[in-house]
PDB file of C-alpha atoms in Angstrom:
ATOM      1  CA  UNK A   4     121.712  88.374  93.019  1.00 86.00           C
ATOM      2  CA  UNK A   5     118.918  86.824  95.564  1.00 93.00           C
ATOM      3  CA  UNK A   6     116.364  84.972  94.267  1.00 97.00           C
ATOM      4  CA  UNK A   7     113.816  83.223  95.738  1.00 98.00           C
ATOM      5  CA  UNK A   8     111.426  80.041  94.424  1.00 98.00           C
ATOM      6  CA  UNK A   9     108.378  78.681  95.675  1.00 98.00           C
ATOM      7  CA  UNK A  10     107.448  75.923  92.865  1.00 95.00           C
ATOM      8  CA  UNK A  11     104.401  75.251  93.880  1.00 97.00           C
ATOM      9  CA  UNK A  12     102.126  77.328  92.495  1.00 97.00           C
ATOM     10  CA  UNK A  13      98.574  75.808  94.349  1.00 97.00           C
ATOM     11  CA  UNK A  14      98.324  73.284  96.671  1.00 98.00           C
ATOM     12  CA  UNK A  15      94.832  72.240  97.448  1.00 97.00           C
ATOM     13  CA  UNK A  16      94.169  69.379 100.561  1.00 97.00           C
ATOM     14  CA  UNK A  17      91.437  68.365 102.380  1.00 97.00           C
ATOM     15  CA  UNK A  18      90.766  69.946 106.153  1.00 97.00           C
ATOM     16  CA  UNK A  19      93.155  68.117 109.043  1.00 97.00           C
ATOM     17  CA  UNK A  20      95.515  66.273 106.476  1.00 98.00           C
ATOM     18  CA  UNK A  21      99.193  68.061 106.478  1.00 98.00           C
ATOM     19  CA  UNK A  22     100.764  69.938 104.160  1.00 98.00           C
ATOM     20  CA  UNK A  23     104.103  71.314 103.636  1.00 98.00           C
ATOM     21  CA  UNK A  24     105.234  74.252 101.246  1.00 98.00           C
ATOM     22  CA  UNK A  25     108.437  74.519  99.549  1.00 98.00           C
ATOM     23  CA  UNK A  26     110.427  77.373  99.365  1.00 98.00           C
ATOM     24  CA  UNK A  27     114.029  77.482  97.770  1.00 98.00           C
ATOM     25  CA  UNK A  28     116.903  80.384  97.818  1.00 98.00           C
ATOM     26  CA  UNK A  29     119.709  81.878  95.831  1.00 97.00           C
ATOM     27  CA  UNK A  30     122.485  83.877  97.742  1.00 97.00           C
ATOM     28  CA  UNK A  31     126.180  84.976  98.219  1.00 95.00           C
ATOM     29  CA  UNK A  32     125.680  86.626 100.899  1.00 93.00           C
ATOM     30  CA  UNK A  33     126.568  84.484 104.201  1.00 92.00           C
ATOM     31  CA  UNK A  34     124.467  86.256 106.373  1.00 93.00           C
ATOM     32  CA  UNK A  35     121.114  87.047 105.541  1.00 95.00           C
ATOM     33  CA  UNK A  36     117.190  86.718 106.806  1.00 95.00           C
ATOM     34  CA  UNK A  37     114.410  83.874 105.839  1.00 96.00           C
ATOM     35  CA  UNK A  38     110.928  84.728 106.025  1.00 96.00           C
ATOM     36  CA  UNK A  39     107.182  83.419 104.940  1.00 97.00           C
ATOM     37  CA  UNK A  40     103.909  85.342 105.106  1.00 96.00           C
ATOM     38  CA  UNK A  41     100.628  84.969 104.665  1.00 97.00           C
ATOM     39  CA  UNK A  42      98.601  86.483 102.625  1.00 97.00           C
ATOM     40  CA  UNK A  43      94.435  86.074 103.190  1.00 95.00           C
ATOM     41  CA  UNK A  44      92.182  87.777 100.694  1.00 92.00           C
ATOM     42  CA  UNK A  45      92.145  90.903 102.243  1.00 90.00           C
ATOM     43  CA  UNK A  46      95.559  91.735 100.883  1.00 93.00           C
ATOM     44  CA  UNK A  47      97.440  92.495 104.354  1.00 93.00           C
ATOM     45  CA  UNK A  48     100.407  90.402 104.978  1.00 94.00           C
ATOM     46  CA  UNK A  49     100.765  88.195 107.747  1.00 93.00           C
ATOM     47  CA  UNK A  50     104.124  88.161 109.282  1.00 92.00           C
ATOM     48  CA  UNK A  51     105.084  84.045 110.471  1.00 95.00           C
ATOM     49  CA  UNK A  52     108.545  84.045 111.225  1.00 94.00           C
ATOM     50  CA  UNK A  53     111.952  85.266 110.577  1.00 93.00           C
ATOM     51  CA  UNK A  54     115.303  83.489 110.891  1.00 93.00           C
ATOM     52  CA  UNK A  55     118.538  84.385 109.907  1.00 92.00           C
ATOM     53  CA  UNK A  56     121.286  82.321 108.310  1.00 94.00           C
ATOM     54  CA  UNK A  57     123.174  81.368 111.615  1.00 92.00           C
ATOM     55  CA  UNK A  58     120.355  79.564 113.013  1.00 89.00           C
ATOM     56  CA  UNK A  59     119.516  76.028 111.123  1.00 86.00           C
ATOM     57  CA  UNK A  60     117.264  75.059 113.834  1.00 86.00           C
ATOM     58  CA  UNK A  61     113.865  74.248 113.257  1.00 88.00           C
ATOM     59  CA  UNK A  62     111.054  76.369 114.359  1.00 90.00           C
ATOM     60  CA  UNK A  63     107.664  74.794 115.842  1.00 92.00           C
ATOM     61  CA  UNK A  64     105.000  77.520 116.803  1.00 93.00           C
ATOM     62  CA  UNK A  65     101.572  75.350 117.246  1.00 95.00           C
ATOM     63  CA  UNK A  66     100.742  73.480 113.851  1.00 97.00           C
ATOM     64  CA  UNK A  67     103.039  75.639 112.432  1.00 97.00           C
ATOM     65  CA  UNK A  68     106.594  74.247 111.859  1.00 97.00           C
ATOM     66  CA  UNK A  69     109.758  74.948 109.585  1.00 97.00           C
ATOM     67  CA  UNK A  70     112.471  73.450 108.012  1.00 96.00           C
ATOM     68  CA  UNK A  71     115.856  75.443 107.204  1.00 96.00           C
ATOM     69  CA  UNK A  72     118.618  73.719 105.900  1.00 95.00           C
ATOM     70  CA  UNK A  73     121.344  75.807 104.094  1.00 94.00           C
ATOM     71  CA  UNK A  74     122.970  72.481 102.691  1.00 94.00           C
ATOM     72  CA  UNK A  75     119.969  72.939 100.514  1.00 96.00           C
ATOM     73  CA  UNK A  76     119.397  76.340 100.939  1.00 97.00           C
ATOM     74  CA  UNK A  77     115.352  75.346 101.634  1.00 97.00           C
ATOM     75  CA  UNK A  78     113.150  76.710 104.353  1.00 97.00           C
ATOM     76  CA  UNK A  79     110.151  74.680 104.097  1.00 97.00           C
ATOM     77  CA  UNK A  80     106.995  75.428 105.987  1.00 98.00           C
ATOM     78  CA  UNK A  81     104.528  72.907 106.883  1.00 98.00           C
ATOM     79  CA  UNK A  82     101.241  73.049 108.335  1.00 98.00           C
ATOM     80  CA  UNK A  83      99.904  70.115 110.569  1.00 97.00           C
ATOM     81  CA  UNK A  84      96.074  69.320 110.729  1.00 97.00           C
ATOM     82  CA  UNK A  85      95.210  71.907 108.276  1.00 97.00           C
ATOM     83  CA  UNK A  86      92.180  73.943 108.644  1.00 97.00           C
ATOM     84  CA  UNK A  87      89.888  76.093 106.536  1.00 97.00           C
ATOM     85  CA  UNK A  88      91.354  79.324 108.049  1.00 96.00           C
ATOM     86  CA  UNK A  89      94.604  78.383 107.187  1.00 97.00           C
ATOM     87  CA  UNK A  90      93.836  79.027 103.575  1.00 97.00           C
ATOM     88  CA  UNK A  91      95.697  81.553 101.837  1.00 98.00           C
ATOM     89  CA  UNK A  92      99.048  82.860  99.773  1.00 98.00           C
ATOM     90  CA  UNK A  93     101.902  82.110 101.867  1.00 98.00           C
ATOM     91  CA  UNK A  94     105.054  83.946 100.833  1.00 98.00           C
ATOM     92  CA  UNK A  95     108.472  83.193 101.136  1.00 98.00           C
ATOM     93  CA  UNK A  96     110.825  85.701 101.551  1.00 97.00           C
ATOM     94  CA  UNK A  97     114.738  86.630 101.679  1.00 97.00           C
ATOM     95  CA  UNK A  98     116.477  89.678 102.761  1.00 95.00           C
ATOM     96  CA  UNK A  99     120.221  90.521 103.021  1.00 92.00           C
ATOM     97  CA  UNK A 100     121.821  90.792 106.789  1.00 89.00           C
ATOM     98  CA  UNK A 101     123.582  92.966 108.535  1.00 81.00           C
ATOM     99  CA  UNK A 102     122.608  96.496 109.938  1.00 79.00           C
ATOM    100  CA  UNK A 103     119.864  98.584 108.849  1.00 82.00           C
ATOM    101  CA  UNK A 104     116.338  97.654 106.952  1.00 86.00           C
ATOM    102  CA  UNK A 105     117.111  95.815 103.960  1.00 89.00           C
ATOM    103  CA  UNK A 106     114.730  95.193 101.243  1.00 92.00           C
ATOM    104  CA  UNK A 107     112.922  92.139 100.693  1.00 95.00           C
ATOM    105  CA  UNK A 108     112.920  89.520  97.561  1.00 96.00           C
ATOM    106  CA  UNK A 109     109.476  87.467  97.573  1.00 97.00           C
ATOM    107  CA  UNK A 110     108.981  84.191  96.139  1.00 97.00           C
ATOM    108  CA  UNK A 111     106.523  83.836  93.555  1.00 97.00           C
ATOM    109  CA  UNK A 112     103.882  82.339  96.248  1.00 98.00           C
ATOM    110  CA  UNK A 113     101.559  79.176  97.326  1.00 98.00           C
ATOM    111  CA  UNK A 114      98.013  79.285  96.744  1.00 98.00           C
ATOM    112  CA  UNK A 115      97.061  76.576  99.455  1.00 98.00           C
ATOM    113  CA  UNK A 116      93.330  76.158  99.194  1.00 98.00           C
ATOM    114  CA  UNK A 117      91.786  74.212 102.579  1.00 97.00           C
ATOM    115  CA  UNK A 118      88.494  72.371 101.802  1.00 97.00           C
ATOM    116  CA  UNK A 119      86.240  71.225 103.973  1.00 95.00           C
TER     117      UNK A 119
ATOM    118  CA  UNK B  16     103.298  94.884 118.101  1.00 68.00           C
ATOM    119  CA  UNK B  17     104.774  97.614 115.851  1.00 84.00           C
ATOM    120  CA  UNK B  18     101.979  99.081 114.077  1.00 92.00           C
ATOM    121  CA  UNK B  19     101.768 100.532 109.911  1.00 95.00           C
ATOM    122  CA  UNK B  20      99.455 102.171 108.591  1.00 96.00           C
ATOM    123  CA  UNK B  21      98.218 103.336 104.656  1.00 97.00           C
ATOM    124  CA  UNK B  22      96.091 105.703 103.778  1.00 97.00           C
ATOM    125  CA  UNK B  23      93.809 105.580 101.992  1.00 97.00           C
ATOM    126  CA  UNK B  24      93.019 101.519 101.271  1.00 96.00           C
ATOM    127  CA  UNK B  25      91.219 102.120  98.469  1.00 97.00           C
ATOM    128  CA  UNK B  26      91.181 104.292  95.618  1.00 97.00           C
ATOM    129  CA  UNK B  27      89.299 105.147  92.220  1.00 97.00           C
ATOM    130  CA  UNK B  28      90.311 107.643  90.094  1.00 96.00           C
ATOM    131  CA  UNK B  29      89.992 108.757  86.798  1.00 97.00           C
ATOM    132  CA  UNK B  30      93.234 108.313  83.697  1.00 97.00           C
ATOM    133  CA  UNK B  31      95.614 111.166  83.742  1.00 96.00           C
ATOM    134  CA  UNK B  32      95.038 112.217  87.179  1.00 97.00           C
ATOM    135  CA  UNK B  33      97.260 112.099  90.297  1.00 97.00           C
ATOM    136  CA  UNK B  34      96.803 109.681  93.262  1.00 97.00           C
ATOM    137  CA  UNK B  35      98.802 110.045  97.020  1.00 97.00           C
ATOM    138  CA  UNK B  36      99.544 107.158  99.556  1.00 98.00           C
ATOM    139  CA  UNK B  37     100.798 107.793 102.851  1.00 97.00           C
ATOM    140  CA  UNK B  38     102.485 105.243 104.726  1.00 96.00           C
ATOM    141  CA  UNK B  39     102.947 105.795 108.320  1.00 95.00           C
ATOM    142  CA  UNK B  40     104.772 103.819 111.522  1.00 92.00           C
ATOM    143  CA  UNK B  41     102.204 105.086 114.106  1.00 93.00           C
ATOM    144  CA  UNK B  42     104.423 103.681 117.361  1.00 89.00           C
ATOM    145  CA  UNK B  43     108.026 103.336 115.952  1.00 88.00           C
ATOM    146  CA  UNK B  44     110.875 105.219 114.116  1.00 88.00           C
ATOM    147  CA  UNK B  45     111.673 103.636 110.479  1.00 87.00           C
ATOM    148  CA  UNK B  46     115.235 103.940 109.453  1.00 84.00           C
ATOM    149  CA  UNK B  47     113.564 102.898 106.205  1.00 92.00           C
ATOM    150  CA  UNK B  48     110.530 102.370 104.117  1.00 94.00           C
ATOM    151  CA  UNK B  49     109.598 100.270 101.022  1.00 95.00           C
ATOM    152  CA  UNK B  50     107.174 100.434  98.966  1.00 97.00           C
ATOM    153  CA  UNK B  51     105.997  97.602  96.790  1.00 97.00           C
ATOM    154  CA  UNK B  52     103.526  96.808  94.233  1.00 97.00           C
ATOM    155  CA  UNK B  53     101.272  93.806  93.521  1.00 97.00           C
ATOM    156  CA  UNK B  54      99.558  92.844  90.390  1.00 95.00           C
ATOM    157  CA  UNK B  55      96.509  90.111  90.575  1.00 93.00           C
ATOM    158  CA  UNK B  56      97.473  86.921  91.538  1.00 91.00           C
ATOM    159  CA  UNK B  57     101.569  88.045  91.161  1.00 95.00           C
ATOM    160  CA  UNK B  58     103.944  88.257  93.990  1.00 96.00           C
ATOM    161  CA  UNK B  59     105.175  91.439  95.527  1.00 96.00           C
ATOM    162  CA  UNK B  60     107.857  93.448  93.592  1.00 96.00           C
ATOM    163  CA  UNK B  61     109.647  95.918  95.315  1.00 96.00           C
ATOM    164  CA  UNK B  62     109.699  99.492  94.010  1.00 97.00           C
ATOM    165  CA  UNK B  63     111.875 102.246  95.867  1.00 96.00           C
ATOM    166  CA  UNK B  64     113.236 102.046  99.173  1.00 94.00           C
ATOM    167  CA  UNK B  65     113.560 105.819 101.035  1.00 92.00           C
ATOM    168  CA  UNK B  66     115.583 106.757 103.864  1.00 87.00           C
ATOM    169  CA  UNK B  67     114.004 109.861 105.464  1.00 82.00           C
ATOM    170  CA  UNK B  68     115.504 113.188 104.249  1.00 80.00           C
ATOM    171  CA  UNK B  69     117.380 111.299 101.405  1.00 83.00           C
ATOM    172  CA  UNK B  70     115.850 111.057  98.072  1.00 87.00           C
ATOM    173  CA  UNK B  71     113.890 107.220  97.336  1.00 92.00           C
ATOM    174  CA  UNK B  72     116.194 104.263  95.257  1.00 94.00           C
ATOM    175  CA  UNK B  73     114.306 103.175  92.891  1.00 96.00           C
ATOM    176  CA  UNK B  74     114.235  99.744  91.024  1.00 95.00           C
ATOM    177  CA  UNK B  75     115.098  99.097  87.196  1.00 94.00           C
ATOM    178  CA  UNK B  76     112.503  99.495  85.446  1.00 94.00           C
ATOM    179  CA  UNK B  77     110.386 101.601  87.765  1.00 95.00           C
ATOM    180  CA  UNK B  78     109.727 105.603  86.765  1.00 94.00           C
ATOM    181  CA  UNK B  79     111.100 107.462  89.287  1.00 92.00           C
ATOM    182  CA  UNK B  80     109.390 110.680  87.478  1.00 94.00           C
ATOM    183  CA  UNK B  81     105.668 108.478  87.940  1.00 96.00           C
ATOM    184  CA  UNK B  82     106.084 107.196  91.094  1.00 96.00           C
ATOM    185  CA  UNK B  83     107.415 110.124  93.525  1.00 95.00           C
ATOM    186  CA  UNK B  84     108.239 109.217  96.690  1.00 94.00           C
ATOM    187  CA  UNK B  85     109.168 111.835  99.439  1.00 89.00           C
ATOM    188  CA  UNK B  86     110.427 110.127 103.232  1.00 88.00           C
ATOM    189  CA  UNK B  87     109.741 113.714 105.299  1.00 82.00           C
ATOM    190  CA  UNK B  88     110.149 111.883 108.675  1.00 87.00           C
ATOM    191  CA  UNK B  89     110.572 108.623 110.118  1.00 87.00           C
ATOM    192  CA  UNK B  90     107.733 108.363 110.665  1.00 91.00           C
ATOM    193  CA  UNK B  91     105.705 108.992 107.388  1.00 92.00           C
ATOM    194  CA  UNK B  92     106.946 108.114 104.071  1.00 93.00           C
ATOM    195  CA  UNK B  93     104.389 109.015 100.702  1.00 95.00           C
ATOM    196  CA  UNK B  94     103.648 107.109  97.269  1.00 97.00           C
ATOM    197  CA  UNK B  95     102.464 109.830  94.888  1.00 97.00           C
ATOM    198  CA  UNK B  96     101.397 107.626  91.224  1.00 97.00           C
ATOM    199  CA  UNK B  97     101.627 110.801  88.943  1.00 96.00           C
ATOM    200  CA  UNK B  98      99.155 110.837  85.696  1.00 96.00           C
ATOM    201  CA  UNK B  99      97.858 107.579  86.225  1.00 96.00           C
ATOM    202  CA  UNK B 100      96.686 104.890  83.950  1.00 96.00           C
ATOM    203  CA  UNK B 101      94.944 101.837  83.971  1.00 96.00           C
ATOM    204  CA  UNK B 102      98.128  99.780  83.245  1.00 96.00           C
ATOM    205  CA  UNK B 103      98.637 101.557  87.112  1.00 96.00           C
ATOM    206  CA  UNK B 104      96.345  99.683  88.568  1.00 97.00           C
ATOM    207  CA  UNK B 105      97.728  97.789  91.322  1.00 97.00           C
ATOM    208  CA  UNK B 106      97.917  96.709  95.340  1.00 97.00           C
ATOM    209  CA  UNK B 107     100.691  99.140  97.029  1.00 98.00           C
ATOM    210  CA  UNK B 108     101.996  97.835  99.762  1.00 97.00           C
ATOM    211  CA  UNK B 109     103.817  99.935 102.191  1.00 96.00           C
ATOM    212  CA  UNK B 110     106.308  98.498 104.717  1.00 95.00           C
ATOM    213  CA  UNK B 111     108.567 100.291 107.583  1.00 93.00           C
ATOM    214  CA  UNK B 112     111.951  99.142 108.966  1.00 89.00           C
ATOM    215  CA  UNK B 113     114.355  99.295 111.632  1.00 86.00           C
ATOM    216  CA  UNK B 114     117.882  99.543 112.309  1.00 82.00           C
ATOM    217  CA  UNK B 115     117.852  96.102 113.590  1.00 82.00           C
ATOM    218  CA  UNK B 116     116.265  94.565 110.055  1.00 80.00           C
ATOM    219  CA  UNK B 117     112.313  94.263 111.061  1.00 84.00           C
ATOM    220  CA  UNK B 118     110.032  94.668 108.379  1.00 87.00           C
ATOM    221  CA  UNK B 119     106.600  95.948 109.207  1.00 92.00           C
ATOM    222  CA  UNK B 120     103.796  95.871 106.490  1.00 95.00           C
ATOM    223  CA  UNK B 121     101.009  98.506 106.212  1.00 96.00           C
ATOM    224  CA  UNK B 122      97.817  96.995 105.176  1.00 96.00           C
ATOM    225  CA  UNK B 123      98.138  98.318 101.738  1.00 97.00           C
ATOM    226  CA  UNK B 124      96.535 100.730  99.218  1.00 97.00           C
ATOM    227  CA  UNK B 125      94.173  98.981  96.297  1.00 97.00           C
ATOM    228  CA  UNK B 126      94.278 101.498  93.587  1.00 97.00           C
ATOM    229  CA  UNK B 127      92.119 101.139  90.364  1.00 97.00           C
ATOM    230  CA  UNK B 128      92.482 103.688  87.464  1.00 97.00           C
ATOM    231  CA  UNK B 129      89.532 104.040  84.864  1.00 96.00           C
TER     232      UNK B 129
END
């Protein structure tokens, strides 16, 4: 079964410090898909990235970066000089590879809470 | 950008009746749709996935006779919460997918029940 854990429940910082949210996974399969999203009050998810199980390197998209190693099966997200906008539930995410839509398993989600 | 939509966002209807939530991919064919609920500050937890023309897999514990889902196209897939009761009350989220494993969310359908 997949299974996916996000221990930190809330993570609250000050604007412009850096913060990085953990995100832990269960498979068998030996291919599958990563993902986090974020979720602002408004309900709609965000999409931030996908990456699939053959490709351990990291990912840097502006002061957004993450951290996949299977050794530990993580994929950590981190956010450099936070900023109020930023603030949100970010999900973590695994899905099964292969051909065809598979469904999703979410991690239980971060509450990361940007003050000013 | 692939684009999903749900109609309607927000809903408020009375115990015992019958609610309907479309989910349409408005500039892409979906192999597959998923429909998922969320409960107040919980994460998502997926319901039924539908193939178009096949009839939805559901998950344990989910009512397949409450929670009809019918995939007409591949385009359109519906969420129909039959008799519904406050314990219903939840955030349905929608998503499409392809053949090549993308995952497209709708915006998602806040439904109360009094």
């Amino acid at each position: 079964a997949q299974k996916v854990t996000q221990a930190q429940t809330e993570i609250s910082v000050v604007e412009k410090e850096d913060v990085t949210l953990d995100c832990v996974y269960e498979t068998r399969d030996t291919t599958y898909y990563l993902f986090w999203y974020k979720q602002p009050p408004s309900g709609e998810l965000v999409f931030l990235i996908r990456r699939n199980s053959f490709d351990e390197q990291n990912e840097i998209s502006g002061r957004y970066s993450w951290n996949f190693q299977k050794s530990t099966s993580s994929f950590n997200f981190t956010i450099t000089a936070s900023q109020v906008v930023d603030s949100a539930v970010y999900f973590c995410a695994l899905s099964r590879g292969g051909q065809g839509a598979q469904k999703l398993v979410f991690g239980q989600g971060t509450r990361l809470t940007i003050n000013p | 950008g692939a684009v999903v939509s749900q109609h309607p966002s927000r809903v408020i209807c009375k115990s015992g009746t019958s609610v309907k939530i479309e989910c349409r991919s408005l500039d892409f064919q979906a192999t597959t749709m998923f429909w998922y609920r969320q409960f107040p500050k919980q994460s998502l937890m997926l319901m039924a996935t539908s193939n178009e023309g096949s009839k939805a897999t559901y998950e344990q514990g989910v009512e397949k006779d409450k929670f009809l889902i019918n995939h007409a196209s591949l385009t359109l897939s519906t969420l129909t919460v039959t008799s519904a009761h406050p314990e219903d009350s939840s955030f349905y989220i929608c998503s499409a997918g392809t053949y090549y494993n993308e995952q497209f969310f709708g915006p998602g359908t806040r439904l109360t029940v009094l």
